[in-house]
Coordinates of C-alpha atoms in Angstrom, one line a residue:
M1 CA 0.7 13.3 -7.1
F2 CA -2.6 13.6 -5.2
S3 CA -4.5 16.8 -5.8
K4 CA -5.4 19.4 -3.1
K5 CA -8.9 18.0 -3.6
F6 CA -7.8 14.6 -2.4
A7 CA -6.0 16.1 0.6
W8 CA -9.2 17.9 1.6
L9 CA -11.4 14.9 0.9
A10 CA -9.2 12.6 3.0
I11 CA -9.4 14.6 6.2
A12 CA -13.0 15.6 5.6
L13 CA -14.2 12.0 5.3
M14 CA -12.2 11.0 8.3
M15 CA -13.8 13.8 10.3
L16 CA -17.3 13.5 8.8
P17 CA -18.9 11.6 11.7
L18 CA -17.0 13.8 14.2
L19 CA -17.6 17.4 13.1
A20 CA -20.0 18.1 15.9
A21 CA -17.6 16.8 18.4
C22 CA -15.0 19.3 17.3
G23 CA -17.2 22.1 18.7
G24 CA -18.3 20.1 21.8
N25 CA -21.8 19.4 20.5
P26 CA -23.6 16.1 20.3
P27 CA -22.9 14.1 17.1
P28 CA -25.4 14.3 14.2
A29 CA -28.2 11.7 14.0
A30 CA -26.8 9.9 11.0
T31 CA -24.0 10.0 8.5
T32 CA -24.5 8.3 5.1
I33 CA -21.6 6.0 4.2
P34 CA -22.0 3.6 1.2
T35 CA -21.0 0.0 1.5
V36 CA -19.0 -2.0 -1.1
A37 CA -20.5 -5.2 -2.5
A38 CA -22.9 -5.7 0.4
T39 CA -26.0 -7.9 0.3
V40 CA -27.1 -6.7 3.7
A41 CA -26.0 -3.1 3.4
P42 CA -27.1 -0.4 5.8
T43 CA -27.0 3.1 4.4
A44 CA -26.0 5.1 7.5
V45 CA -23.7 5.2 10.4
V46 CA -26.2 5.5 13.1
M47 CA -25.2 8.0 15.8
E48 CA -27.1 6.8 18.9
P49 CA -26.3 7.0 22.6
T50 CA -23.9 4.3 23.7
V51 CA -25.5 1.0 24.8
A52 CA -24.9 0.3 28.4
P53 CA -22.7 -2.8 28.9
T54 CA -23.3 -5.7 31.1
A55 CA -21.6 -4.9 34.4
M56 CA -18.3 -6.7 34.9
V57 CA -15.6 -6.3 37.5
V58 CA -12.1 -6.1 36.1
E59 CA -9.4 -6.0 38.7
S60 CA -6.2 -6.4 36.6
P61 CA -5.1 -6.4 33.0
T62 CA -4.3 -10.1 33.1
A63 CA -7.4 -11.3 34.9
M64 CA -9.0 -12.6 31.7
S65 CA -8.3 -14.0 28.3
V66 CA -10.5 -14.6 25.3
V67 CA -10.2 -18.2 24.2
T68 CA -13.4 -19.2 22.5
P69 CA -16.3 -17.4 20.7
T70 CA -18.7 -18.1 23.5
A71 CA -16.9 -17.9 26.8
V72 CA -14.3 -15.9 28.7
M73 CA -12.6 -16.3 32.0
V74 CA -13.3 -13.2 34.2
N75 CA -11.9 -13.3 37.7
E76 CA -12.1 -17.1 37.5
T77 CA -15.8 -17.0 36.8
M78 CA -17.2 -18.2 33.5
T79 CA -19.9 -16.2 31.7
N80 CA -21.6 -16.6 28.4
T81 CA -23.4 -13.2 28.5
A82 CA -20.5 -10.8 27.8
T83 CA -16.9 -10.6 27.0
M84 CA -14.5 -7.9 28.1
Y85 CA -10.7 -7.3 27.9
A86 CA -9.4 -4.3 29.8
A87 CA -6.4 -2.6 31.4
A88 CA -6.7 -1.8 35.1
D89 CA -6.0 1.8 34.1
C90 CA -4.2 3.8 31.4
K91 CA -0.9 4.0 33.3
Y92 CA 0.5 1.3 31.1
G93 CA 0.9 3.9 28.4
G94 CA -1.2 2.6 25.5
L95 CA -4.2 4.1 23.7
M96 CA -6.6 1.1 24.3
K97 CA -8.3 0.9 27.7
S98 CA -10.9 -1.8 27.1
I99 CA -12.7 -3.9 24.5
E100 CA -16.1 -5.2 25.4
A101 CA -18.7 -7.3 23.7
T102 CA -21.9 -5.8 25.2
D103 CA -24.0 -8.4 23.4
A104 CA -23.4 -11.0 20.6
T105 CA -23.3 -8.3 17.8
T106 CA -22.1 -5.2 19.6
V107 CA -18.5 -4.2 20.6
K108 CA -17.5 -1.1 22.6
F109 CA -13.9 0.2 22.4
T110 CA -12.9 2.6 25.2
L111 CA -9.7 4.6 24.6
C112 CA -7.3 6.3 27.0
A113 CA -7.4 9.5 24.8
P114 CA -9.5 10.9 22.0
D115 CA -8.6 9.4 18.6
P116 CA -10.2 11.0 15.5
A117 CA -8.3 8.5 13.3
F118 CA -9.9 5.4 15.0
P119 CA -12.2 4.5 12.1
S120 CA -9.3 4.6 9.6
K121 CA -7.1 2.5 12.0
I122 CA -9.7 -0.4 12.5
A123 CA -10.1 -0.6 8.7
F124 CA -6.5 -1.7 8.3
S125 CA -5.8 -5.3 7.2
S126 CA -3.8 -6.2 10.4
L127 CA -7.2 -6.0 12.2
G128 CA -9.1 -8.3 9.9
I129 CA -11.4 -10.2 12.2
Q130 CA -10.3 -13.7 13.1
S131 CA -12.3 -16.6 14.4
A132 CA -11.6 -16.9 18.1
A133 CA -12.0 -20.7 18.0
H134 CA -9.5 -20.9 15.1
L135 CA -7.0 -18.7 17.0
Q136 CA -7.3 -21.1 19.9
A137 CA -7.1 -24.2 17.7
T138 CA -3.9 -23.0 16.1
G139 CA -2.2 -21.8 19.3
G140 CA -2.2 -18.2 18.1
K141 CA -0.4 -19.2 14.8
P142 CA -3.0 -19.2 12.1
L143 CA -0.3 -18.7 9.5
E144 CA -1.4 -20.6 6.4
Q145 CA -4.8 -22.3 6.9
A146 CA -6.7 -19.0 7.4
V147 CA -10.3 -18.8 8.5
G148 CA -11.8 -15.5 7.5
S149 CA -15.1 -13.9 6.5
G150 CA -13.8 -12.3 3.3
P151 CA -14.7 -12.9 -0.4
Y152 CA -12.1 -15.7 -0.8
M153 CA -10.7 -18.6 1.3
V154 CA -7.6 -20.7 1.1
Q155 CA -7.7 -23.8 -1.1
E156 CA -3.9 -24.6 -1.1
W157 CA -0.6 -23.0 -0.5
V158 CA 2.4 -24.6 -2.2
R159 CA 5.3 -22.8 -0.6
G160 CA 7.7 -21.4 -3.1
D161 CA 5.3 -21.7 -6.0
H162 CA 1.7 -20.4 -5.6
L163 CA -1.2 -19.6 -3.2
T164 CA -4.7 -20.6 -4.5
L165 CA -7.8 -18.9 -3.1
V166 CA -11.3 -19.8 -4.1
A167 CA -14.6 -18.0 -3.6
N168 CA -15.9 -18.2 -0.1
P169 CA -19.5 -19.6 -0.3
K170 CA -20.3 -18.2 3.1
Y171 CA -19.3 -14.6 2.1
W172 CA -21.9 -12.1 3.3
G173 CA -21.5 -9.8 0.3
T174 CA -21.7 -10.1 -3.5
A175 CA -19.8 -13.2 -4.6
P176 CA -16.4 -12.6 -6.3
K177 CA -16.6 -12.3 -10.1
M178 CA -13.8 -14.9 -10.5
K179 CA -14.2 -18.3 -8.7
T180 CA -10.4 -18.8 -8.3
L181 CA -7.6 -16.4 -7.5
I182 CA -4.0 -17.5 -7.8
F183 CA -1.1 -15.6 -6.3
K184 CA 2.3 -16.2 -7.9
W185 CA 5.5 -14.2 -7.5
N186 CA 8.7 -13.3 -9.2
K187 CA 11.2 -10.6 -8.0
E188 CA 12.1 -9.6 -11.6
A189 CA 9.7 -7.0 -13.0
A190 CA 10.6 -8.0 -16.6
A191 CA 9.6 -11.6 -16.0
R192 CA 6.3 -10.5 -14.4
L193 CA 5.5 -8.4 -17.4
T194 CA 6.4 -11.2 -19.9
A195 CA 4.0 -13.5 -18.0
I196 CA 1.1 -11.1 -18.7
K197 CA 2.1 -10.8 -22.4
T198 CA 2.2 -14.6 -22.8
G199 CA -1.1 -15.1 -20.9
E200 CA 0.5 -16.9 -17.9
A201 CA -0.8 -14.1 -15.6
D202 CA -3.6 -11.5 -15.7
G203 CA -2.2 -8.7 -13.5
M204 CA 1.0 -7.6 -11.8
D205 CA 2.4 -5.1 -9.3
N206 CA 5.2 -2.7 -9.7
P207 CA 6.4 -2.8 -13.3
D208 CA 9.9 -1.6 -14.0
P209 CA 9.8 2.3 -14.4
N210 CA 11.6 1.9 -17.7
D211 CA 8.7 -0.2 -19.0
F212 CA 5.9 2.3 -18.3
A213 CA 6.0 3.8 -21.8
S214 CA 6.1 0.5 -23.6
V215 CA 3.2 -0.8 -21.6
Q216 CA 1.2 2.3 -22.5
G217 CA 1.9 1.7 -26.1
D218 CA 0.8 -2.0 -26.1
T219 CA -2.9 -2.4 -26.8
S220 CA -2.9 -5.8 -25.1
L221 CA -1.9 -4.3 -21.8
K222 CA -3.2 -1.5 -19.5
L223 CA -1.1 0.5 -17.0
Y224 CA -2.8 1.9 -13.9
P225 CA -0.6 4.4 -12.2
R226 CA -0.6 4.4 -8.4
E227 CA -0.5 7.7 -6.5
A228 CA 2.8 8.2 -4.5
L229 CA 1.5 7.9 -1.0
N230 CA 4.7 6.4 0.2
V231 CA 8.3 7.2 1.3
F232 CA 11.6 5.5 0.8
Y233 CA 14.1 6.3 3.5
I234 CA 17.6 5.4 4.7
G235 CA 17.3 4.3 8.3
L236 CA 20.0 5.3 10.8
N237 CA 20.2 3.5 14.2
N238 CA 21.3 6.0 16.9
T239 CA 22.5 3.2 19.2
K240 CA 25.1 2.0 16.7
P241 CA 28.4 4.0 16.8
P242 CA 29.3 6.2 15.2
L243 CA 25.6 6.8 14.3
D244 CA 25.1 7.7 17.9
N245 CA 26.8 11.0 17.0
D246 CA 24.3 13.7 15.9
K247 CA 26.7 15.4 13.5
V248 CA 27.5 12.1 11.8
R249 CA 23.8 11.5 11.1
Q250 CA 23.4 15.1 10.0
A251 CA 26.4 14.9 7.7
I252 CA 24.9 11.8 6.0
A253 CA 21.6 13.7 5.6
M254 CA 23.4 16.5 3.8
G255 CA 25.7 14.1 1.8
I256 CA 23.0 12.1 0.1
N257 CA 22.1 13.5 -3.4
R258 CA 18.5 12.5 -3.3
Q259 CA 17.6 14.2 -6.5
A260 CA 20.2 12.1 -8.4
I261 CA 18.6 8.9 -6.9
V262 CA 15.1 9.9 -8.1
D263 CA 16.4 11.0 -11.5
K264 CA 18.2 7.7 -12.1
F265 CA 15.9 5.1 -10.6
Y266 CA 12.3 6.4 -10.3
P267 CA 9.5 6.7 -12.8
A268 CA 7.5 9.9 -13.7
G269 CA 5.3 11.0 -10.9
S270 CA 7.9 10.4 -8.3
Q271 CA 9.3 13.2 -6.1
V272 CA 12.2 14.0 -3.9
A273 CA 10.9 13.9 -0.3
S274 CA 10.8 17.3 1.3
H275 CA 9.5 15.6 4.5
F276 CA 9.0 12.1 5.7
T277 CA 5.3 12.1 5.0
P278 CA 3.9 12.9 1.5
C279 CA 2.4 16.3 1.2
A280 CA -0.9 14.9 0.1
I281 CA -1.4 13.7 3.7
P282 CA -2.8 16.6 5.8
G283 CA 0.0 18.0 8.0
G284 CA 2.6 16.0 6.1
C285 CA 4.7 18.9 5.0
E286 CA 4.4 21.3 7.9
G287 CA 7.7 22.5 9.4
E288 CA 11.2 22.8 8.0
E289 CA 12.0 21.1 4.7
W290 CA 14.8 18.4 4.6
Y291 CA 18.5 19.3 4.2
K292 CA 19.6 20.2 0.7
F293 CA 22.5 18.2 -0.8
D294 CA 25.7 20.0 0.1
L295 CA 28.8 17.7 0.1
D296 CA 31.2 20.4 1.3
A297 CA 28.9 21.2 4.3
A298 CA 28.5 17.5 5.0
K299 CA 32.3 17.0 5.0
K300 CA 32.7 19.9 7.4
L301 CA 30.1 18.5 9.8
L302 CA 31.7 15.1 9.7
A303 CA 35.1 16.6 10.6
E304 CA 33.4 18.5 13.5
S305 CA 32.0 15.2 14.8
G306 CA 35.4 14.1 15.9
V307 CA 34.9 10.7 14.3
A308 CA 38.0 9.5 12.3
T309 CA 37.5 8.8 8.6
P310 CA 37.0 6.7 6.7
I311 CA 34.0 5.5 8.7
K312 CA 33.0 1.9 8.0
L313 CA 29.3 1.0 8.1
R314 CA 27.0 -1.7 6.8
V315 CA 23.9 -0.8 4.8
S316 CA 21.3 -3.6 4.8
Y317 CA 18.3 -4.1 2.4
R318 CA 16.0 -6.8 1.0
D319 CA 15.8 -7.4 -2.7
V320 CA 12.1 -6.8 -2.9
V321 CA 10.6 -4.3 -5.4
R322 CA 8.3 -1.7 -3.9
G323 CA 6.6 1.4 -5.3
Y324 CA 8.8 3.4 -2.9
L325 CA 12.0 1.5 -4.0
P326 CA 11.7 0.1 -7.6
T327 CA 15.4 -1.1 -7.9
P328 CA 16.7 -1.9 -4.5
G329 CA 20.2 -3.2 -5.5
K330 CA 21.0 -0.4 -7.8
V331 CA 19.9 2.2 -5.2
A332 CA 22.1 0.5 -2.6
E333 CA 25.1 0.8 -4.9
E334 CA 24.3 4.4 -5.7
I335 CA 24.2 5.3 -2.0
Q336 CA 27.4 3.3 -1.4
A337 CA 29.1 5.5 -4.1
Q338 CA 27.8 8.7 -2.7
M339 CA 28.9 7.9 0.8
K340 CA 32.4 7.1 -0.4
A341 CA 32.7 10.6 -1.6
L342 CA 31.8 11.8 1.9
G343 CA 34.4 9.5 3.6
I344 CA 32.1 6.7 4.6
E345 CA 32.8 3.2 3.3
L346 CA 29.6 1.1 3.1
T347 CA 29.4 -2.6 3.0
I348 CA 26.2 -3.8 1.3
D349 CA 24.3 -6.5 3.0
Q350 CA 21.4 -8.1 1.2
Q351 CA 19.1 -10.2 3.4
E352 CA 16.1 -12.4 3.0
S353 CA 12.9 -10.3 3.3
G354 CA 11.5 -11.8 6.5
T355 CA 14.8 -11.9 8.2
F356 CA 15.6 -8.3 7.2
L357 CA 12.2 -7.0 8.4
D358 CA 12.6 -8.7 11.7
N359 CA 16.2 -7.4 12.2
A360 CA 15.2 -3.9 11.4
S361 CA 12.2 -4.0 13.7
K362 CA 14.3 -5.2 16.6
G363 CA 17.0 -2.5 16.0
N364 CA 19.7 -4.9 14.9
E365 CA 20.7 -2.9 11.8
E366 CA 22.9 0.2 11.8
M367 CA 22.0 1.6 8.4
F368 CA 19.3 0.2 6.2
L369 CA 17.0 0.8 3.2
L370 CA 13.3 0.6 3.9
G371 CA 10.1 2.5 3.1
W372 CA 6.4 2.8 3.9
G373 CA 3.2 3.0 2.0
A374 CA 0.1 4.6 3.4
D375 CA -2.3 2.3 5.3
Y376 CA -4.7 5.2 5.8
P377 CA -4.5 8.9 5.0
D378 CA -3.5 10.4 8.3
M379 CA -0.2 11.6 9.8
T380 CA -0.4 9.0 12.6
N381 CA 0.1 6.3 10.0
F382 CA 3.5 7.8 9.0
V383 CA 5.1 9.8 11.8
D384 CA 3.6 8.0 14.8
A385 CA 4.2 4.6 13.3
H386 CA 7.9 5.4 12.9
F387 CA 8.8 8.0 15.5
G388 CA 6.1 7.9 18.1
T389 CA 6.1 6.1 21.5
G390 CA 4.7 2.9 19.9
A391 CA 7.2 2.7 17.1
N392 CA 9.6 -0.2 17.0
D393 CA 13.4 0.0 17.6
S394 CA 14.5 0.4 14.0
F395 CA 16.0 3.9 14.6
G396 CA 17.2 3.2 18.2
K397 CA 16.3 5.4 21.1
K398 CA 13.3 7.8 20.7
W399 CA 13.4 11.6 21.3
D400 CA 11.0 13.2 23.8
D401 CA 10.6 16.4 21.7
I402 CA 9.3 14.2 18.9
T403 CA 7.1 11.7 20.8
S404 CA 5.5 14.4 23.0
K405 CA 4.3 16.5 20.0
L406 CA 3.0 13.4 18.2
S407 CA 1.1 12.2 21.2
Q408 CA -0.6 15.6 21.6
A409 CA -1.4 15.9 17.9
A410 CA -2.9 12.4 17.6
S411 CA -5.7 13.2 20.1
L412 CA -6.8 16.5 18.4
S413 CA -9.5 16.8 15.9
D414 CA -8.9 20.4 14.9
P415 CA -6.6 20.4 11.8
A416 CA -5.0 23.7 12.5
A417 CA -4.0 22.7 16.1
R418 CA -2.7 19.3 14.8
N419 CA -0.7 20.9 12.1
K420 CA 1.0 23.3 14.5
L421 CA 2.3 20.3 16.5
Y422 CA 3.2 18.4 13.3
A423 CA 5.3 21.3 12.2
E424 CA 7.3 21.1 15.5
A425 CA 7.6 17.4 15.2
N426 CA 8.8 17.4 11.6
T427 CA 11.4 20.0 12.5
A428 CA 12.6 17.9 15.4
I429 CA 12.8 14.9 13.1
K430 CA 15.0 16.9 10.7
Q431 CA 17.2 17.9 13.6
H432 CA 17.7 14.4 15.0
V433 CA 17.9 12.5 11.7
P434 CA 16.6 9.1 12.6
M435 CA 16.5 8.5 8.9
V436 CA 17.0 10.3 5.6
P437 CA 13.7 10.5 3.5
V438 CA 14.7 10.1 -0.1
A439 CA 11.6 9.8 -2.4
H440 CA 7.9 9.5 -2.7
G441 CA 7.9 6.9 -5.5
G442 CA 5.3 6.7 -8.3
S443 CA 4.4 3.1 -9.2
A444 CA 1.7 1.2 -11.0
T445 CA -0.1 -2.0 -11.7
V446 CA -0.4 -3.7 -15.1
Y447 CA -3.2 -5.9 -16.3
S448 CA -4.2 -7.7 -19.5
A449 CA -6.5 -5.4 -21.4
K450 CA -9.1 -8.1 -21.1
V451 CA -9.5 -7.6 -17.4
Q452 CA -12.7 -5.8 -16.4
G453 CA -12.7 -4.0 -13.1
A454 CA -8.9 -3.6 -13.0
H455 CA -7.5 -0.8 -10.9
S456 CA -4.7 0.2 -8.7
S457 CA -5.0 1.5 -5.1
P458 CA -3.0 4.2 -3.4
L459 CA -2.9 1.9 -0.4
G460 CA -1.8 -1.2 -2.4
N461 CA -4.9 -3.1 -1.5
E462 CA -6.4 -4.0 -4.8
A463 CA -9.7 -5.8 -4.6
F464 CA -9.7 -8.8 -6.8
K465 CA -13.3 -9.7 -6.1
E466 CA -14.2 -6.8 -8.5
M467 CA -12.2 -8.1 -11.4
S468 CA -13.3 -10.5 -14.2
I469 CA -12.2 -11.8 -17.6
E470 CA -14.9 -12.9 -20.1
G471 CA -14.8 -16.7 -20.6
K472 CA -12.5 -17.3 -17.6
D473 CA -13.1 -18.2 -14.0
T474 CA -9.5 -18.0 -12.8
F475 CA -7.5 -14.9 -12.2
V476 CA -3.7 -15.1 -11.8
W477 CA -1.9 -12.2 -9.9
L478 CA 1.9 -11.9 -10.1
Q479 CA 3.6 -10.0 -7.4
N480 CA 7.2 -9.3 -6.2
A481 CA 7.5 -11.9 -3.5
E482 CA 5.7 -14.7 -1.7
P483 CA 3.5 -13.8 1.3
L484 CA 5.2 -14.6 4.6
S485 CA 2.0 -15.8 6.2
L486 CA -1.8 -15.1 6.2
Y487 CA -1.8 -13.9 9.8
C488 CA -1.3 -10.2 9.0
A489 CA -1.7 -9.2 12.7
D490 CA 2.0 -10.1 12.8
E491 CA 3.2 -9.2 9.3
T492 CA 4.3 -5.9 7.7
D493 CA 5.1 -6.9 4.1
G494 CA 2.8 -5.8 1.3
E495 CA 2.7 -9.3 -0.3
S496 CA 1.2 -10.8 2.9
L497 CA -1.2 -7.9 3.4
R498 CA -2.6 -8.0 -0.1
A499 CA -3.4 -11.7 0.3
C500 CA -4.9 -11.2 3.7
E501 CA -7.2 -8.5 2.4
Q502 CA -8.9 -11.1 0.1
V503 CA -9.5 -13.5 3.0
F504 CA -10.3 -11.3 6.0
D505 CA -12.8 -8.5 6.6
P506 CA -12.0 -5.8 9.1
L507 CA -14.9 -4.0 10.8
L508 CA -14.5 -1.1 8.4
S509 CA -12.6 -0.9 5.1
Y510 CA -11.3 1.6 2.5
K511 CA -13.2 2.4 -0.6
I512 CA -12.0 0.3 -3.6
G513 CA -9.2 2.2 -5.3
G514 CA -9.4 5.0 -2.7
T515 CA -8.8 5.9 0.9
E516 CA -12.3 6.8 2.3
V517 CA -13.5 4.7 5.2
E518 CA -16.6 2.5 4.6
L519 CA -18.6 -0.1 6.5
N520 CA -17.5 -3.7 6.2
L521 CA -18.3 -6.2 9.0
A522 CA -19.7 -3.3 10.9
E523 CA -23.2 -2.1 10.0
S524 CA -22.7 1.1 12.1
Y525 CA -20.2 2.8 14.4
T526 CA -21.0 5.4 17.0
P527 CA -18.5 7.6 18.8
N528 CA -19.1 9.6 21.9
T529 CA -18.6 13.3 21.8
D530 CA -15.0 13.3 23.0
L531 CA -14.0 10.4 20.7
T532 CA -12.9 8.1 23.6
E533 CA -15.7 5.5 23.1
W534 CA -16.6 3.8 19.8
T535 CA -19.5 1.4 19.7
I536 CA -19.5 -1.0 16.7
K537 CA -22.6 -2.9 15.6
L538 CA -21.9 -6.0 13.5
R539 CA -23.8 -6.8 10.4
S540 CA -26.4 -9.6 10.7
G541 CA -25.7 -12.9 9.2
A542 CA -21.9 -12.6 8.5
K543 CA -20.1 -16.0 8.8
F544 CA -16.6 -17.3 8.6
S545 CA -15.6 -19.6 5.8
D546 CA -16.0 -22.6 8.3
D547 CA -19.7 -21.6 8.6
S548 CA -19.4 -20.3 12.2
P549 CA -21.1 -16.9 12.8
V550 CA -19.0 -13.8 13.3
T551 CA -19.7 -12.5 16.8
A552 CA -18.6 -9.7 19.0
N553 CA -16.5 -12.2 20.9
D554 CA -14.5 -12.9 17.8
V555 CA -13.8 -9.1 17.5
V556 CA -12.6 -9.0 21.1
A557 CA -10.4 -12.0 20.6
T558 CA -8.9 -10.5 17.4
F559 CA -7.9 -7.4 19.2
A560 CA -7.0 -8.9 22.6
V561 CA -4.4 -11.4 21.4
Q562 CA -2.5 -8.5 19.6
W563 CA -2.9 -6.1 22.5
D564 CA -1.8 -8.3 25.4
A565 CA 1.9 -9.3 25.2
K566 CA 1.3 -12.0 27.9
H567 CA -1.8 -13.4 26.2
P568 CA -1.3 -17.2 25.6
L569 CA -2.3 -16.6 22.0
H570 CA 0.1 -13.6 21.4
V571 CA 2.3 -15.8 19.2
G572 CA 2.0 -15.1 15.5
N573 CA 4.9 -15.6 13.1
T574 CA 7.6 -13.4 14.5
G575 CA 5.9 -12.3 17.7
N576 CA 6.6 -8.7 16.9
F577 CA 3.0 -7.6 16.2
D578 CA 4.4 -4.3 15.0
Y579 CA 1.1 -2.9 13.7
W580 CA -0.5 -2.9 17.1
T581 CA 2.0 -0.5 18.5
Y582 CA 1.9 1.6 15.3
L583 CA -1.8 1.9 15.7
F584 CA -2.4 1.9 19.5
T585 CA 1.0 2.9 21.0
K586 CA 1.8 0.1 23.4
F587 CA 1.1 -3.5 24.3
L588 CA -0.7 -4.4 27.5
N589 CA 1.8 -6.2 29.7
A590 CA 4.7 -5.1 27.4
P591 CA 8.0 -6.8 28.1
P592 CA 10.6 -4.5 29.7
P593 CA 12.8 -2.7 27.2
A594 CA 16.1 -4.3 26.3
P595 CA 19.1 -2.9 28.4

């Protein structure tokens, strides 16, 4: 469990550049933020007045599209001096208003509302900067042959067997300690652990909870526990009868013995969830705690619902191990047994991972097992991503008394004011039961004891560039499943995200093994006093692996193709681009909701 010190540190670091703005005063002259492995590393985030952009007339949100690093169509006039992508106004409902390259190395983001979490958001891996030329060349589907500016680049991907990355010779920072990084996968935790013992692999994710003690007793191995910044939940879609009945959902919430699930299937360090968000996240555990297990009260509620029993439902899941769900199949069977005692007969439906995630996102499942691990330590990453106006359709229709409170809280920088609203939102989530939060699961990574620089991350974004083994130049990482693609703007699975993080640099990043925001492709960032404008200065000399320079236009393109649902390059792998709406509420030119 994270300490109170971490909870304070997380919000303090997020707010550090913004403290003056909270009182309505100008921001300070500079804030020191260290840079990881940088050869051209500034030592401060410079708080300067916003640079005035080149004047541009933008008449409509679809008047332009970024297609190359050097040119943009603006009202049918080509210009090589500036690039801008903008909404006509904020009436479309999203957080982003405009993205502008004011010169070759400067980008200004203008928001429709203050956003104190903006630095943490743009550090996330779905916003790793893409080459605009490569986006165009691949038709918006750079799924396997990725071109990034990170420490590694793709050498080969043999689908079903391995993904090989090699050190990127154009990387702006300190070169990776290992020349070759190989990703392999096996869904069985025991097989992954055996591979490390035999020397076939050097590190792995998510060992079986039953193996923690044996790993700690083996001098050839080393266990690195991961803090439980996650949640496992049972999703309930309120558009699927009889789950459209409030009392049925509430009865399920009371009829799940969550403590029994944690006791049987989770390792030490795990907790029964009192709220959807872990308490280590500031504001996470404000408001009423979740329902206590009470089978008799649950049966009474089910009888009051008017729905005849036995109720027949399907519960779907994917057989992919996660820190929040270490034994998916066994947990599904446990829930099936518990629901039978309530009068609900569950059919278990195991699906392929990518298919399942797509189905859940589109609201196709009625009851499902999923979870979430922190991308950054802020309430918006948990509750807004799942229950806010930009959340996908997993749980069905949204509730105004939840979305309104979350929207208000997201734009506030005062922790006390935010927490008051989060208390109201958490209580409303309990009332409506879009899901049942079960556990915050402890997990770990395991490495050969020979690995130097080994670590685990509470965000699941281990940095392999820092790891080395004496006498070897190849590192083999063994994870639960194969990445779906290397275009993480349109992926949500941890296996894809971890691979993308080795290849792509976002503008900012998270400290290795931690959650604090640091500089990455940006050498500075400057907010205005009300936190609606953020000016980013790119570091000098950064290049993509194809030797092309990283420019402000690449940044605009990276964001624009995700933002605009009608952009010709808004294609991706599934076309869902879930993380954009998690982070910034709504697409520009969003398609109309399904009837």
